[in-house]
Short mmCIF file of C-alpha atoms in Angstrom, two decimals:
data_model
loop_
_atom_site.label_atom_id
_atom_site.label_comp_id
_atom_site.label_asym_id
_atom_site.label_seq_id
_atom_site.Cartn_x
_atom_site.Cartn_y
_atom_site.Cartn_z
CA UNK A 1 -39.71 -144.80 58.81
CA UNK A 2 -38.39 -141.84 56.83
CA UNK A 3 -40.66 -138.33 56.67
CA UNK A 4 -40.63 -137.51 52.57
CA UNK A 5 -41.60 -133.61 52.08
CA UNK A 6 -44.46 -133.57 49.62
CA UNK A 7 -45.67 -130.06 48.21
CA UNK A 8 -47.28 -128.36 45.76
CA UNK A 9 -49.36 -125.28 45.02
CA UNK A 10 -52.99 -123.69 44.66
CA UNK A 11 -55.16 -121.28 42.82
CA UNK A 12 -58.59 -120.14 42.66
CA UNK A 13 -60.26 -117.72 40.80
CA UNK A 14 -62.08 -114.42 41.40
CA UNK A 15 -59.49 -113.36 43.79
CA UNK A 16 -60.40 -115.57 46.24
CA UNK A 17 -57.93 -116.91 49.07
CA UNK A 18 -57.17 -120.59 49.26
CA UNK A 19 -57.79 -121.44 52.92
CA UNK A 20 -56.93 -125.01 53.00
CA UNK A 21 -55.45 -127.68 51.18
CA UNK A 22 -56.06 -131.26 52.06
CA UNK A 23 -54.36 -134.66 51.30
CA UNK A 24 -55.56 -138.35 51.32
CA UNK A 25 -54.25 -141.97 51.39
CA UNK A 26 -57.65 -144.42 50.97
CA UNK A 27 -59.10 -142.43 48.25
CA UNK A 28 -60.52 -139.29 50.03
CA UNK A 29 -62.20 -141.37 53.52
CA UNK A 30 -59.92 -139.51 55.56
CA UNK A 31 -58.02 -136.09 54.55
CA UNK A 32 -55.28 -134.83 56.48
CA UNK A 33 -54.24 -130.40 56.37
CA UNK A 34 -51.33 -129.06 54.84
CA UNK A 35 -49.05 -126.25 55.96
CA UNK A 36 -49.53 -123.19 53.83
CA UNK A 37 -47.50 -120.53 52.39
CA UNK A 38 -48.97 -117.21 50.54
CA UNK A 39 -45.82 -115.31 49.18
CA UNK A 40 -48.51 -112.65 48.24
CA UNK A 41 -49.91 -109.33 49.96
CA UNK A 42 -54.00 -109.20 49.99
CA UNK A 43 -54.58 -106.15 47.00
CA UNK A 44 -56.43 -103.07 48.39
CA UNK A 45 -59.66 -104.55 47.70
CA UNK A 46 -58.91 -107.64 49.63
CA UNK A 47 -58.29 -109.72 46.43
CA UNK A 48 -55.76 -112.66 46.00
CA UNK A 49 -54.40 -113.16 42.47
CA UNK A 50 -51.32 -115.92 42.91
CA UNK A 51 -51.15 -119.16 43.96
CA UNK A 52 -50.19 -120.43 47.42
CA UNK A 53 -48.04 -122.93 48.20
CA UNK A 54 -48.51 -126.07 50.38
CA UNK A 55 -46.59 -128.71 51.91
CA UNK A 56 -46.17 -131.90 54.32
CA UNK A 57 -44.70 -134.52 55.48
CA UNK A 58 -45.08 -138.14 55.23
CA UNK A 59 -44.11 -141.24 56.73
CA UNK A 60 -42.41 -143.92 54.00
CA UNK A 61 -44.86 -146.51 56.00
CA UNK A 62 -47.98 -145.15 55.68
CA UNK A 63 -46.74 -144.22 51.63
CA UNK A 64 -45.74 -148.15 51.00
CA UNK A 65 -49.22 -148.69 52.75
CA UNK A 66 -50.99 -146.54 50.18
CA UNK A 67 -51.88 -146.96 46.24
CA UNK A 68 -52.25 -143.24 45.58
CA UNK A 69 -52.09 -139.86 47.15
CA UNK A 70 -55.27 -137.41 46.80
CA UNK A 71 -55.29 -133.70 47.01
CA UNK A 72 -57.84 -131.38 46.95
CA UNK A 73 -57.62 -127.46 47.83
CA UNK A 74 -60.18 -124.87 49.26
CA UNK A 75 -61.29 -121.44 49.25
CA UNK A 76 -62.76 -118.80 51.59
CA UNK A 77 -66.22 -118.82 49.43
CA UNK A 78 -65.87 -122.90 50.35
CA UNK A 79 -65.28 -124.04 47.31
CA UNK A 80 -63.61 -127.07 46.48
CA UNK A 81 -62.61 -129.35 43.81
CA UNK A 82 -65.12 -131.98 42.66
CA UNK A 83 -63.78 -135.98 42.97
CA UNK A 84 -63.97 -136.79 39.27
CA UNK A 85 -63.21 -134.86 35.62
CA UNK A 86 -66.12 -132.44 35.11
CA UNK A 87 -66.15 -130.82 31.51
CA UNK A 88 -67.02 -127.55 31.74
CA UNK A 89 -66.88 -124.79 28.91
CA UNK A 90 -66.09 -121.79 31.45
CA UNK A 91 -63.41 -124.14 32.78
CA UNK A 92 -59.40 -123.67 33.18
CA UNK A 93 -59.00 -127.54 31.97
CA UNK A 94 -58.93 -130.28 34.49
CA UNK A 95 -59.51 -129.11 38.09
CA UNK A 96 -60.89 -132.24 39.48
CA UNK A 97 -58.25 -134.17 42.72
CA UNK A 98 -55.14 -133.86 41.91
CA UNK A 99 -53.86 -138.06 42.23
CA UNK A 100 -50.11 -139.25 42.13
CA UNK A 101 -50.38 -143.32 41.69
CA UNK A 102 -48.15 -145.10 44.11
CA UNK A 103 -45.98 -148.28 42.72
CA UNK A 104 -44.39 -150.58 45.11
CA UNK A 105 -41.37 -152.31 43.39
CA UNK A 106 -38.34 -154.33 44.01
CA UNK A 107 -35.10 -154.23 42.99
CA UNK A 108 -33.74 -157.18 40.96
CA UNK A 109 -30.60 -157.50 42.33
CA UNK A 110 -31.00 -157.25 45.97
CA UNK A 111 -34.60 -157.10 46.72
CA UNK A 112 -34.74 -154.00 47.76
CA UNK A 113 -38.39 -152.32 48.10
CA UNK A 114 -38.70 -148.97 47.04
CA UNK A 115 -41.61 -146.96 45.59
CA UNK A 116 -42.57 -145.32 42.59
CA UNK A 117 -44.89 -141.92 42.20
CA UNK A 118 -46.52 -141.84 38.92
CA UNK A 119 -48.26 -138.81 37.96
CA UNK A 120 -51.71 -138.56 35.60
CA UNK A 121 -49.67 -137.36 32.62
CA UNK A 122 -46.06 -136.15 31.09
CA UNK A 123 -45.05 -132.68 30.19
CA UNK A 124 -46.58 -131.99 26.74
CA UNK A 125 -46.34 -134.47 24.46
CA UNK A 126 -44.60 -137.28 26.31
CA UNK A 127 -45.28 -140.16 26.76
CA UNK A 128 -46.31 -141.99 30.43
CA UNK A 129 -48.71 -141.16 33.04
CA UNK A 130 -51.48 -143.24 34.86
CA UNK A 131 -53.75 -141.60 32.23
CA UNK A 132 -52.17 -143.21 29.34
CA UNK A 133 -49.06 -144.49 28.51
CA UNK A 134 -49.36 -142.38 24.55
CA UNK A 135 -51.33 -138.94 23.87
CA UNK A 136 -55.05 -139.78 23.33
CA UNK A 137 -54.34 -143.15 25.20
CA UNK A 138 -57.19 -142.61 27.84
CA UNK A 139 -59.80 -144.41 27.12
CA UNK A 140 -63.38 -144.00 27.92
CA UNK A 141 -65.46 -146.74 30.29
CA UNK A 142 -68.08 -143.73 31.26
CA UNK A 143 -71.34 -142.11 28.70
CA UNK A 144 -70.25 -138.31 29.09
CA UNK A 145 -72.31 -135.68 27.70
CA UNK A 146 -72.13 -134.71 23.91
CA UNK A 147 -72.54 -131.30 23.65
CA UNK A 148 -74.39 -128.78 20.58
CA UNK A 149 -73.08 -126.47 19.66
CA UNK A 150 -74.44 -123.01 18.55
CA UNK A 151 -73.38 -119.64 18.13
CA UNK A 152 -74.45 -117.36 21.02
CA UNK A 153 -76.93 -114.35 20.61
CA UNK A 154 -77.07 -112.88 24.02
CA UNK A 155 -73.39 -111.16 24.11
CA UNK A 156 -70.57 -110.89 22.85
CA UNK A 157 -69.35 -113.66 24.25
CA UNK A 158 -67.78 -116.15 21.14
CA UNK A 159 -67.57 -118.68 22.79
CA UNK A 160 -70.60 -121.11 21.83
CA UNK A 161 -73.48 -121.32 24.13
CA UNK A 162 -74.04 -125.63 24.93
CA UNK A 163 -76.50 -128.08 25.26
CA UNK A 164 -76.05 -131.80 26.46
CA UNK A 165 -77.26 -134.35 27.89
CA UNK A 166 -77.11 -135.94 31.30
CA UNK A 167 -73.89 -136.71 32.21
CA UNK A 168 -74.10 -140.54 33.24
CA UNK A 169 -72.43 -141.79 35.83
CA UNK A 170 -68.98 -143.66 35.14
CA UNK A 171 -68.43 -147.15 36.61
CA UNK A 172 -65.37 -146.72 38.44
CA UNK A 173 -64.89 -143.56 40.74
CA UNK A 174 -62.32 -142.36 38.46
CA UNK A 175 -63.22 -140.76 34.97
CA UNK A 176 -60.64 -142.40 33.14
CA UNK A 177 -62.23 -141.06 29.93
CA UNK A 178 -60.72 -138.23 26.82
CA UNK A 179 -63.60 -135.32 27.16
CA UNK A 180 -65.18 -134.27 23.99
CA UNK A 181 -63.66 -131.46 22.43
CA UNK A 182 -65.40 -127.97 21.54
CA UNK A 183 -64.40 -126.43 18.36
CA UNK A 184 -64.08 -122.58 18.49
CA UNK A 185 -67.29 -119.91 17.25
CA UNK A 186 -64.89 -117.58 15.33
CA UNK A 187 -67.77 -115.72 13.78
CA UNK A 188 -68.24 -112.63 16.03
CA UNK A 189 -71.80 -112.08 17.36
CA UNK A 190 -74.30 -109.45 16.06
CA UNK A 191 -74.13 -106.94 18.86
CA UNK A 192 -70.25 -106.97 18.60
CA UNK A 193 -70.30 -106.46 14.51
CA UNK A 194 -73.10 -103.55 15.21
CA UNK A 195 -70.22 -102.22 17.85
CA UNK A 196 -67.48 -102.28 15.26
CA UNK A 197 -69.28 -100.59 12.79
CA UNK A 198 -70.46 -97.78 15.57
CA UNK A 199 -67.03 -97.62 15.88
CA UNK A 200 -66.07 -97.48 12.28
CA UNK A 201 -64.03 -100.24 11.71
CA UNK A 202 -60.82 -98.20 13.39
CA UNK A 203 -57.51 -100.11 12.95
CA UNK A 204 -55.59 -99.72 15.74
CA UNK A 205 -51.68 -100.70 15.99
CA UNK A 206 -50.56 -102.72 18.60
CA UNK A 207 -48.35 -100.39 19.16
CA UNK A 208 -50.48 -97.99 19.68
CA UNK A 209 -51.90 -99.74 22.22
CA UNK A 210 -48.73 -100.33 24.44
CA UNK A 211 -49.34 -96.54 24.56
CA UNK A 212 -52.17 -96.98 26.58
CA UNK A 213 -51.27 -99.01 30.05
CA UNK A 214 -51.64 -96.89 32.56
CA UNK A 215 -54.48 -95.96 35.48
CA UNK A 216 -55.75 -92.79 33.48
CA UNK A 217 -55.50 -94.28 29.70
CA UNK A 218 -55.62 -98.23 29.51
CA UNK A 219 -56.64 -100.21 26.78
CA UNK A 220 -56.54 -103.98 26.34
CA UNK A 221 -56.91 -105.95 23.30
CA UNK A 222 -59.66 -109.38 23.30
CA UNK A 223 -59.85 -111.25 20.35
CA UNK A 224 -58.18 -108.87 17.77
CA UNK A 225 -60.84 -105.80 18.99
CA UNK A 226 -59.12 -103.11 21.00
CA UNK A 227 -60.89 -101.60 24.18
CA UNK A 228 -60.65 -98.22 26.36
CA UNK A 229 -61.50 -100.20 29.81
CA UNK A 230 -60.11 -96.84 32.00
CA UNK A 231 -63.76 -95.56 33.11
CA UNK A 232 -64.49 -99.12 34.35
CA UNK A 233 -61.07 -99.45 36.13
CA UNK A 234 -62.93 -98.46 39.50
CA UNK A 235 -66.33 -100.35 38.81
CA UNK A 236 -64.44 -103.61 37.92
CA UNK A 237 -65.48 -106.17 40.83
CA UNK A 238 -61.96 -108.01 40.80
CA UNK A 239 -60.15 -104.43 41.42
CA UNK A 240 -58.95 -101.88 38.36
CA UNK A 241 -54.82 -103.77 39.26
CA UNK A 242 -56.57 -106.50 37.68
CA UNK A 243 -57.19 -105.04 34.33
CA UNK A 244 -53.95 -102.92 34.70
CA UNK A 245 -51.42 -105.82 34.66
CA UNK A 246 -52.76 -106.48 30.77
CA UNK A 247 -52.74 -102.56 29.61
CA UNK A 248 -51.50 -101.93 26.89
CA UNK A 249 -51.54 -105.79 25.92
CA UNK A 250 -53.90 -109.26 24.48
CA UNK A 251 -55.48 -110.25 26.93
CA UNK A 252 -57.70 -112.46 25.32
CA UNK A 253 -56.46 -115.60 27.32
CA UNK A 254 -57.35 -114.28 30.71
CA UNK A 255 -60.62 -112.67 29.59
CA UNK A 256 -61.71 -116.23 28.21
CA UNK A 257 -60.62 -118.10 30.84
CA UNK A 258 -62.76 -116.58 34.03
CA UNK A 259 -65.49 -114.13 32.40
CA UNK A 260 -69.30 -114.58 32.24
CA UNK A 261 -71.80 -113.56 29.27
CA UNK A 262 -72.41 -110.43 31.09
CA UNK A 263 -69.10 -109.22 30.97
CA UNK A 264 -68.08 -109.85 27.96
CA UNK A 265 -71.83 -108.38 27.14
CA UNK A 266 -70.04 -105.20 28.70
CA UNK A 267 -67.30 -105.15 26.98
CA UNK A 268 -68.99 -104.30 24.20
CA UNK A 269 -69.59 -100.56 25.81
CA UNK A 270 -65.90 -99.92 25.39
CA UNK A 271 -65.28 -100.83 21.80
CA UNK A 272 -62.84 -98.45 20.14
CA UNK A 273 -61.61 -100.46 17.32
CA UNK A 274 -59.53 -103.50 15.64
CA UNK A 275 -56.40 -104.56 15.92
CA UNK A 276 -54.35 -103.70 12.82
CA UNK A 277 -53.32 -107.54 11.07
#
């Protein structure tokens, strides 16, 4: 049989390292390791902020044996990726095994086998996938949760604070299921509209605050309000280079993406003013 290479990569959050990725062939009975690769240095503070990359080889028998390939990755806290789709609002979008269908086919002409690797979805808006051959083609078999929304009152976090109901189980082992969508709070909460007008409604340049990007001055900008982070550069539990690489910058994205109600509830403490529309 032939050995096909078959890679990929890995990230976590919080700085934490990925110790171990893992690969299946009978839908996650038996998991086999991967060789790993981390192109980056551990940060002072013992923190890892990039993705590693993994890689192994496999024999063309045991792939033509197999309907799908399974992956699933590890960190040092032990945390892994769950089986199936999990909506979550704190989430980074779709972090459940990572599957590549497998497609046995023959040539017309001479017969010849050979196999096909078909993953979930297409780039963007293109069409394909195991998920759905069209956007919005994956259709629910599962009950998921509906979530309520309603706008938060414990920080300034905007993003909506949820309640839903049990999440039933789906009949297959595969959510094959489009997740309810979550429409954005835009309103800004009451302890971060009693912080802008503390800080007198200052409009700010963004230019001005490329000024600002360096270990002794650094602001960052989260949702259109500008903020002096540099006495929390040394408190900060992911390291002050984390907050560094967006001085001077929006760095709403990132905030979103992996902070809690309490930090965004201290934020609020370094509120200097808004971003000038």
């Amino acid at each position: 049989p032939i050995m096909v290479p078959i890679g990929g990569y890995a990230f976590t959050g919080g700085g934490r390292k990925i110790t171990r990725v893992e690969f299946s062939l009978d839908g996650g009975i038996n998991w086999r390791r991967t060789e790993l690769t981390c192109p980056e240095k551990t940060t002072k503070y013992g923190k890892h902020w990039c993705w590693i990359f993994w890689k192994v080889e496999i024999s063309s028998k045991d792939l033509a044996a197999s309907r799908q390939i399974c992956c699933r990755a590890w960190d040092e806290g032990n945390n892994t990726q769950p089986k199936d789709l999990t909506w979550n609002v704190m989430g980074m979008g779709n972090n459940c095994w990572y599957r590549i269908k497998i497609h046995k086919k023959t040539l017309p002409n001479d017969n010849t086998v050979y196999l096909e690797f078909e993953a979930p979805t297409q780039a963007g808006t293109l069409k394909g996938g195991w998920m759905g051959n069209a956007p919005g083609g994956w259709k629910s078999k599962a009950e998921h949760m509906k979530p309520v929304l309603k706008k938060s009152t414990e920080s300034g976090n905007p993003a909506a604070q949820i309640k839903a109901a049990p999440l039933a189980a789906p009949s297959t082992g595969i959510y094959d299921g489009i997740l309810p969508s979550v429409a954005e709070v835009t309103e800004a909460p009451a302890e971060v509209k009693e912080a802008r007008k503390a800080g007198g409604g200052k409009q700010i340049s963004m230019a001005e605050v490329e000024k600002h990007a360096t270990e002794q001055d650094c602001w960052i900008v989260v949702k259109d309000m500008v903020y002096d982070v540099t006495k929390y550069l040394d408190s900060h539990p992911g390291g002050g280079d984390s907050i560094l690489i967006n001085g001077g910058m929006d760095s709403t994205e990132d905030f979103e993406a992996i902070h809690s109600q309490k930090a965004w509830g201290l934020l609020d403490e370094y509120y200097i003013g808004d971003l000038a529309q």
